mmCIF file with all atom_site columns, C-alpha atoms in Angstrom:
data_model
loop_
_atom_site.group_PDB
_atom_site.id
_atom_site.type_symbol
_atom_site.label_atom_id
_atom_site.label_alt_id
_atom_site.label_comp_id
_atom_site.label_asym_id
_atom_site.label_entity_id
_atom_site.label_seq_id
_atom_site.pdbx_PDB_ins_code
_atom_site.Cartn_x
_atom_site.Cartn_y
_atom_site.Cartn_z
_atom_site.occupancy
_atom_site.B_iso_or_equiv
_atom_site.pdbx_formal_charge
_atom_site.auth_seq_id
_atom_site.auth_comp_id
_atom_site.auth_asym_id
_atom_site.auth_atom_id
_atom_site.pdbx_PDB_model_num
ATOM 1   C CA . MET A 1 1   ? 3.213   28.432  2.070   1.00 52.00 ? 281 MET A CA 1
ATOM 2   C CA . ALA A 1 2   ? 1.664   25.076  3.011   1.00 55.00 ? 282 ALA A CA 1
ATOM 3   C CA . PRO A 1 3   ? 0.936   24.442  6.695   1.00 55.00 ? 283 PRO A CA 1
ATOM 4   C CA . SER A 1 4   ? 3.053   21.834  8.475   1.00 58.00 ? 284 SER A CA 1
ATOM 5   C CA . LEU A 1 5   ? 1.650   18.458  9.496   1.00 58.00 ? 285 LEU A CA 1
ATOM 6   C CA . ALA A 1 6   ? 1.858   19.484  13.162  1.00 62.00 ? 286 ALA A CA 1
ATOM 7   C CA . LEU A 1 7   ? -0.198  22.621  12.445  1.00 61.00 ? 287 LEU A CA 1
ATOM 8   C CA . LEU A 1 8   ? -2.758  20.599  10.472  1.00 55.00 ? 288 LEU A CA 1
ATOM 9   C CA . ARG A 1 9   ? -3.089  18.153  13.358  1.00 61.00 ? 289 ARG A CA 1
ATOM 10  C CA . ALA A 1 10  ? -3.557  21.002  15.853  1.00 60.00 ? 290 ALA A CA 1
ATOM 11  C CA . LEU A 1 11  ? -6.199  22.635  13.646  1.00 55.00 ? 291 LEU A CA 1
ATOM 12  C CA . CYS A 1 12  ? -7.900  19.298  13.086  1.00 53.00 ? 292 CYS A CA 1
ATOM 13  C CA . HIS A 1 13  ? -8.155  18.552  16.798  1.00 52.00 ? 293 HIS A CA 1
ATOM 14  C CA . ALA A 1 14  ? -9.482  22.096  17.372  1.00 51.00 ? 294 ALA A CA 1
ATOM 15  C CA . GLY A 1 15  ? -12.075 21.536  14.617  1.00 47.00 ? 295 GLY A CA 1
ATOM 16  C CA . GLN A 1 16  ? -10.752 24.356  12.420  1.00 46.00 ? 296 GLN A CA 1
ATOM 17  C CA . HIS A 1 17  ? -9.911  24.483  8.728   1.00 46.00 ? 297 HIS A CA 1
ATOM 18  C CA . PRO A 1 18  ? -6.530  26.034  7.768   1.00 48.00 ? 298 PRO A CA 1
ATOM 19  C CA . ALA A 1 19  ? -8.237  28.201  5.114   1.00 50.00 ? 299 ALA A CA 1
ATOM 20  C CA . GLY A 1 20  ? -10.407 30.053  7.613   1.00 49.00 ? 300 GLY A CA 1
ATOM 21  C CA . GLY A 1 21  ? -12.974 27.656  9.052   1.00 46.00 ? 301 GLY A CA 1
ATOM 22  C CA . ARG A 1 22  ? -15.070 26.909  5.961   1.00 43.00 ? 302 ARG A CA 1
ATOM 23  C CA . LYS A 1 23  ? -15.028 23.137  6.475   1.00 41.00 ? 303 LYS A CA 1
ATOM 24  C CA . PRO A 1 24  ? -13.589 21.149  9.386   1.00 41.00 ? 304 PRO A CA 1
ATOM 25  C CA . LEU A 1 25  ? -10.717 18.836  8.522   1.00 37.00 ? 305 LEU A CA 1
ATOM 26  C CA . ARG A 1 26  ? -11.351 15.141  8.899   1.00 42.00 ? 306 ARG A CA 1
ATOM 27  C CA . ASP A 1 27  ? -9.758  13.675  11.982  1.00 39.00 ? 307 ASP A CA 1
ATOM 28  C CA . LEU A 1 28  ? -6.298  12.417  10.958  1.00 35.00 ? 308 LEU A CA 1
ATOM 29  C CA . ARG A 1 29  ? -6.624  9.493   13.376  1.00 38.00 ? 309 ARG A CA 1
ATOM 30  C CA . ARG A 1 30  ? -9.183  7.917   11.025  1.00 39.00 ? 310 ARG A CA 1
ATOM 31  C CA . HIS A 1 31  ? -6.544  7.800   8.293   1.00 39.00 ? 311 HIS A CA 1
ATOM 32  C CA . THR A 1 32  ? -3.804  5.928   10.111  1.00 39.00 ? 312 THR A CA 1
ATOM 33  C CA . VAL A 1 33  ? -2.518  2.531   9.140   1.00 44.00 ? 313 VAL A CA 1
ATOM 34  C CA . GLY A 1 34  ? -0.744  0.293   11.659  1.00 41.00 ? 314 GLY A CA 1
ATOM 35  C CA . THR A 1 35  ? 2.738   -0.878  10.767  1.00 37.00 ? 315 THR A CA 1
ATOM 36  C CA . THR A 1 36  ? 4.369   -4.149  11.760  1.00 37.00 ? 316 THR A CA 1
ATOM 37  C CA . GLU A 1 37  ? 5.907   -2.440  14.805  1.00 38.00 ? 317 GLU A CA 1
ATOM 38  C CA . GLY A 1 38  ? 2.460   -1.501  16.085  1.00 38.00 ? 318 GLY A CA 1
ATOM 39  C CA . THR A 1 39  ? 2.894   2.240   15.479  1.00 39.00 ? 319 THR A CA 1
ATOM 40  C CA . ALA A 1 40  ? 0.637   4.285   13.263  1.00 44.00 ? 320 ALA A CA 1
ATOM 41  C CA . THR A 1 41  ? 1.602   6.362   10.234  1.00 49.00 ? 321 THR A CA 1
ATOM 42  C CA . PRO A 1 42  ? -0.776  9.071   8.973   1.00 50.00 ? 322 PRO A CA 1
ATOM 43  C CA . GLU A 1 43  ? -1.875  8.710   5.368   1.00 52.00 ? 323 GLU A CA 1
ATOM 44  C CA . ILE A 1 44  ? -4.046  11.761  4.790   1.00 58.00 ? 324 ILE A CA 1
ATOM 45  C CA . GLY A 1 45  ? -6.974  10.926  2.526   1.00 64.00 ? 325 GLY A CA 1
ATOM 46  C CA . ALA A 1 46  ? -5.816  7.364   1.800   1.00 76.00 ? 326 ALA A CA 1
ATOM 47  C CA . GLN A 1 47  ? -7.995  4.395   2.662   1.00 89.00 ? 327 GLN A CA 1
ATOM 48  C CA . ARG A 1 48  ? -6.274  1.011   2.580   1.00 90.00 ? 328 ARG A CA 1
ATOM 49  C CA . ALA A 1 49  ? -8.179  -1.676  0.625   1.00 92.00 ? 329 ALA A CA 1
ATOM 50  C CA . TYR A 1 50  ? -7.406  -5.303  1.527   1.00 93.00 ? 330 TYR A CA 1
ATOM 51  C CA . GLU A 1 51  ? -9.594  -6.843  -1.168  1.00 92.00 ? 331 GLU A CA 1
ATOM 52  C CA . VAL A 1 52  ? -10.174 -5.686  -4.751  1.00 91.00 ? 332 VAL A CA 1
ATOM 53  C CA . ASN A 1 53  ? -12.823 -7.423  -6.883  1.00 89.00 ? 333 ASN A CA 1
ATOM 54  C CA . GLY A 1 54  ? -12.685 -10.505 -4.657  1.00 91.00 ? 334 GLY A CA 1
ATOM 55  C CA . CYS A 1 55  ? -8.876  -10.760 -4.789  1.00 93.00 ? 335 CYS A CA 1
ATOM 56  C CA . GLN A 1 56  ? -6.377  -10.063 -2.005  1.00 95.00 ? 336 GLN A CA 1
ATOM 57  C CA . ALA A 1 57  ? -4.556  -6.735  -2.425  1.00 96.00 ? 337 ALA A CA 1
ATOM 58  C CA . VAL A 1 58  ? -0.934  -6.358  -1.273  1.00 96.00 ? 338 VAL A CA 1
ATOM 59  C CA . GLU A 1 59  ? 1.981   -3.976  -1.742  1.00 96.00 ? 339 GLU A CA 1
ATOM 60  C CA . VAL A 1 60  ? 5.311   -5.201  -3.057  1.00 96.00 ? 340 VAL A CA 1
ATOM 61  C CA . GLY A 1 61  ? 8.107   -2.643  -3.203  1.00 92.00 ? 341 GLY A CA 1
ATOM 62  C CA . GLY A 1 62  ? 5.612   0.186   -2.766  1.00 92.00 ? 342 GLY A CA 1
ATOM 63  C CA . TYR A 1 63  ? 3.415   -0.901  -5.700  1.00 94.00 ? 343 TYR A CA 1
ATOM 64  C CA . GLY A 1 64  ? -0.061  -2.422  -5.434  1.00 95.00 ? 344 GLY A CA 1
ATOM 65  C CA . PHE A 1 65  ? -0.782  -5.922  -6.776  1.00 96.00 ? 345 PHE A CA 1
ATOM 66  C CA . ARG A 1 66  ? -3.658  -8.352  -6.461  1.00 96.00 ? 346 ARG A CA 1
ATOM 67  C CA . ARG A 1 67  ? -3.493  -12.073 -5.697  1.00 95.00 ? 347 ARG A CA 1
ATOM 68  C CA . ARG A 1 68  ? -6.043  -14.586 -6.912  1.00 92.00 ? 348 ARG A CA 1
ATOM 69  C CA . GLY A 1 69  ? -6.257  -17.776 -4.898  1.00 87.00 ? 349 GLY A CA 1
ATOM 70  C CA . ASN A 1 70  ? -7.400  -19.332 -1.656  1.00 87.00 ? 350 ASN A CA 1
ATOM 71  C CA . ASP A 1 71  ? -4.118  -19.190 0.273   1.00 91.00 ? 351 ASP A CA 1
ATOM 72  C CA . PRO A 1 72  ? -3.688  -15.566 1.441   1.00 93.00 ? 352 PRO A CA 1
ATOM 73  C CA . LEU A 1 73  ? -0.280  -13.917 1.346   1.00 95.00 ? 353 LEU A CA 1
ATOM 74  C CA . GLU A 1 74  ? 1.402   -12.540 4.447   1.00 95.00 ? 354 GLU A CA 1
ATOM 75  C CA . VAL A 1 75  ? 4.019   -9.823  4.953   1.00 96.00 ? 355 VAL A CA 1
ATOM 76  C CA . GLY A 1 76  ? 7.429   -11.277 4.072   1.00 95.00 ? 356 GLY A CA 1
ATOM 77  C CA . ASP A 1 77  ? 6.144   -13.814 1.518   1.00 95.00 ? 357 ASP A CA 1
ATOM 78  C CA . ARG A 1 78  ? 8.194   -14.024 -1.683  1.00 96.00 ? 358 ARG A CA 1
ATOM 79  C CA . VAL A 1 79  ? 6.128   -13.692 -4.853  1.00 96.00 ? 359 VAL A CA 1
ATOM 80  C CA . LEU A 1 80  ? 6.629   -13.710 -8.610  1.00 96.00 ? 360 LEU A CA 1
ATOM 81  C CA . LEU A 1 81  ? 5.658   -10.420 -10.249 1.00 96.00 ? 361 LEU A CA 1
ATOM 82  C CA . PRO A 1 82  ? 4.718   -10.064 -13.914 1.00 95.00 ? 362 PRO A CA 1
ATOM 83  C CA . GLU A 1 83  ? 7.330   -8.838  -16.355 1.00 94.00 ? 363 GLU A CA 1
ATOM 84  C CA . ASN A 1 84  ? 7.258   -5.163  -17.261 1.00 90.00 ? 364 ASN A CA 1
ATOM 85  C CA . TYR A 1 85  ? 9.468   -2.870  -19.299 1.00 92.00 ? 365 TYR A CA 1
ATOM 86  C CA . VAL A 1 86  ? 11.809  -1.983  -16.413 1.00 91.00 ? 366 VAL A CA 1
ATOM 87  C CA . SER A 1 87  ? 12.059  -5.520  -14.991 1.00 91.00 ? 367 SER A CA 1
ATOM 88  C CA . ARG A 1 88  ? 12.908  -6.836  -18.462 1.00 93.00 ? 368 ARG A CA 1
ATOM 89  C CA . LEU A 1 89  ? 15.773  -4.332  -18.754 1.00 94.00 ? 369 LEU A CA 1
ATOM 90  C CA . LYS A 1 90  ? 17.059  -5.019  -15.221 1.00 92.00 ? 370 LYS A CA 1
ATOM 91  C CA . ASN A 1 91  ? 16.458  -8.771  -14.834 1.00 89.00 ? 371 ASN A CA 1
ATOM 92  C CA . GLY A 1 92  ? 15.817  -10.135 -18.322 1.00 93.00 ? 372 GLY A CA 1
ATOM 93  C CA . PRO A 1 93  ? 12.586  -11.672 -19.612 1.00 94.00 ? 373 PRO A CA 1
ATOM 94  C CA . GLY A 1 94  ? 10.078  -13.414 -17.373 1.00 94.00 ? 374 GLY A CA 1
ATOM 95  C CA . PRO A 1 95  ? 8.643   -12.785 -13.914 1.00 95.00 ? 375 PRO A CA 1
ATOM 96  C CA . THR A 1 96  ? 10.733  -11.156 -11.207 1.00 94.00 ? 376 THR A CA 1
ATOM 97  C CA . VAL A 1 97  ? 10.828  -11.960 -7.474  1.00 94.00 ? 377 VAL A CA 1
ATOM 98  C CA . GLY A 1 98  ? 9.444   -9.495  -4.931  1.00 95.00 ? 378 GLY A CA 1
ATOM 99  C CA . VAL A 1 99  ? 8.594   -9.546  -1.227  1.00 96.00 ? 379 VAL A CA 1
ATOM 100 C CA . VAL A 1 100 ? 5.200   -8.552  0.199   1.00 97.00 ? 380 VAL A CA 1
ATOM 101 C CA . ASN A 1 101 ? 5.828   -5.539  2.445   1.00 96.00 ? 381 ASN A CA 1
ATOM 102 C CA . LYS A 1 102 ? 2.225   -4.516  3.265   1.00 95.00 ? 382 LYS A CA 1
ATOM 103 C CA . LEU A 1 103 ? -1.186  -6.130  3.212   1.00 96.00 ? 383 LEU A CA 1
ATOM 104 C CA . GLY A 1 104 ? -3.705  -4.052  1.302   1.00 95.00 ? 384 GLY A CA 1
ATOM 105 C CA . THR A 1 105 ? -3.071  -1.068  -0.944  1.00 94.00 ? 385 THR A CA 1
ATOM 106 C CA . THR A 1 106 ? -4.031  2.594   -1.113  1.00 93.00 ? 386 THR A CA 1
ATOM 107 C CA . TYR A 1 107 ? -3.721  2.652   -4.930  1.00 91.00 ? 387 TYR A CA 1
ATOM 108 C CA . ARG A 1 108 ? -7.073  3.000   -6.693  1.00 90.00 ? 388 ARG A CA 1
ATOM 109 C CA . GLY A 1 109 ? -6.095  2.262   -10.302 1.00 91.00 ? 389 GLY A CA 1
ATOM 110 C CA . PRO A 1 110 ? -5.864  -1.074  -12.108 1.00 93.00 ? 390 PRO A CA 1
ATOM 111 C CA . LEU A 1 111 ? -3.690  -3.654  -10.319 1.00 94.00 ? 391 LEU A CA 1
ATOM 112 C CA . SER A 1 112 ? -1.470  -6.265  -11.959 1.00 94.00 ? 392 SER A CA 1
ATOM 113 C CA . ASP A 1 113 ? -1.897  -9.871  -10.887 1.00 95.00 ? 393 ASP A CA 1
ATOM 114 C CA . ILE A 1 114 ? 0.822   -11.630 -8.931  1.00 96.00 ? 394 ILE A CA 1
ATOM 115 C CA . VAL A 1 115 ? 2.019   -14.572 -11.041 1.00 95.00 ? 395 VAL A CA 1
ATOM 116 C CA . GLY A 1 116 ? 2.437   -16.871 -8.028  1.00 94.00 ? 396 GLY A CA 1
ATOM 117 C CA . ARG A 1 117 ? 4.517   -17.642 -4.983  1.00 94.00 ? 397 ARG A CA 1
ATOM 118 C CA . ALA A 1 118 ? 8.279   -17.623 -5.501  1.00 93.00 ? 398 ALA A CA 1
ATOM 119 C CA . PRO A 1 119 ? 10.123  -20.884 -4.867  1.00 88.00 ? 399 PRO A CA 1
ATOM 120 C CA . ALA A 1 120 ? 11.901  -21.223 -1.522  1.00 80.00 ? 400 ALA A CA 1
ATOM 121 C CA . THR A 1 121 ? 15.530  -20.100 -1.500  1.00 78.00 ? 401 THR A CA 1
ATOM 122 C CA . GLY A 1 122 ? 16.681  -22.969 0.692   1.00 67.00 ? 402 GLY A CA 1
ATOM 123 C CA . GLY A 1 123 ? 18.304  -20.556 3.175   1.00 62.00 ? 403 GLY A CA 1
ATOM 124 C CA . ASP A 1 124 ? 17.156  -18.982 6.403   1.00 58.00 ? 404 ASP A CA 1
ATOM 125 C CA . ASP A 1 125 ? 15.756  -15.647 5.228   1.00 51.00 ? 405 ASP A CA 1
#
């Protein structure tokens, strides 16, 4: 049975390893990422990268993307995402609109490029 997060935190702060003290766990506080509300969420073992190969990294809908360009994106910006198999089935051909929900990404694989900024909707969103 896997130990609970509370037990792992207690063992970590006591400097113990759940498997019998072979190696100390890394301090979970080093692996926290601030949210927009100013609270912290533990992401065990995940390091957030804000730049990948000189491009800004962001998350849109939980997926990592990179943005080439001089004008950095911010949380809440509307962007055009490249077409993929699922977006073509759901929305038809062409790019689809997404909203940046986090700056940086914890994903370490290849990232798709954001096509560009989405046009303004004309409303107050």
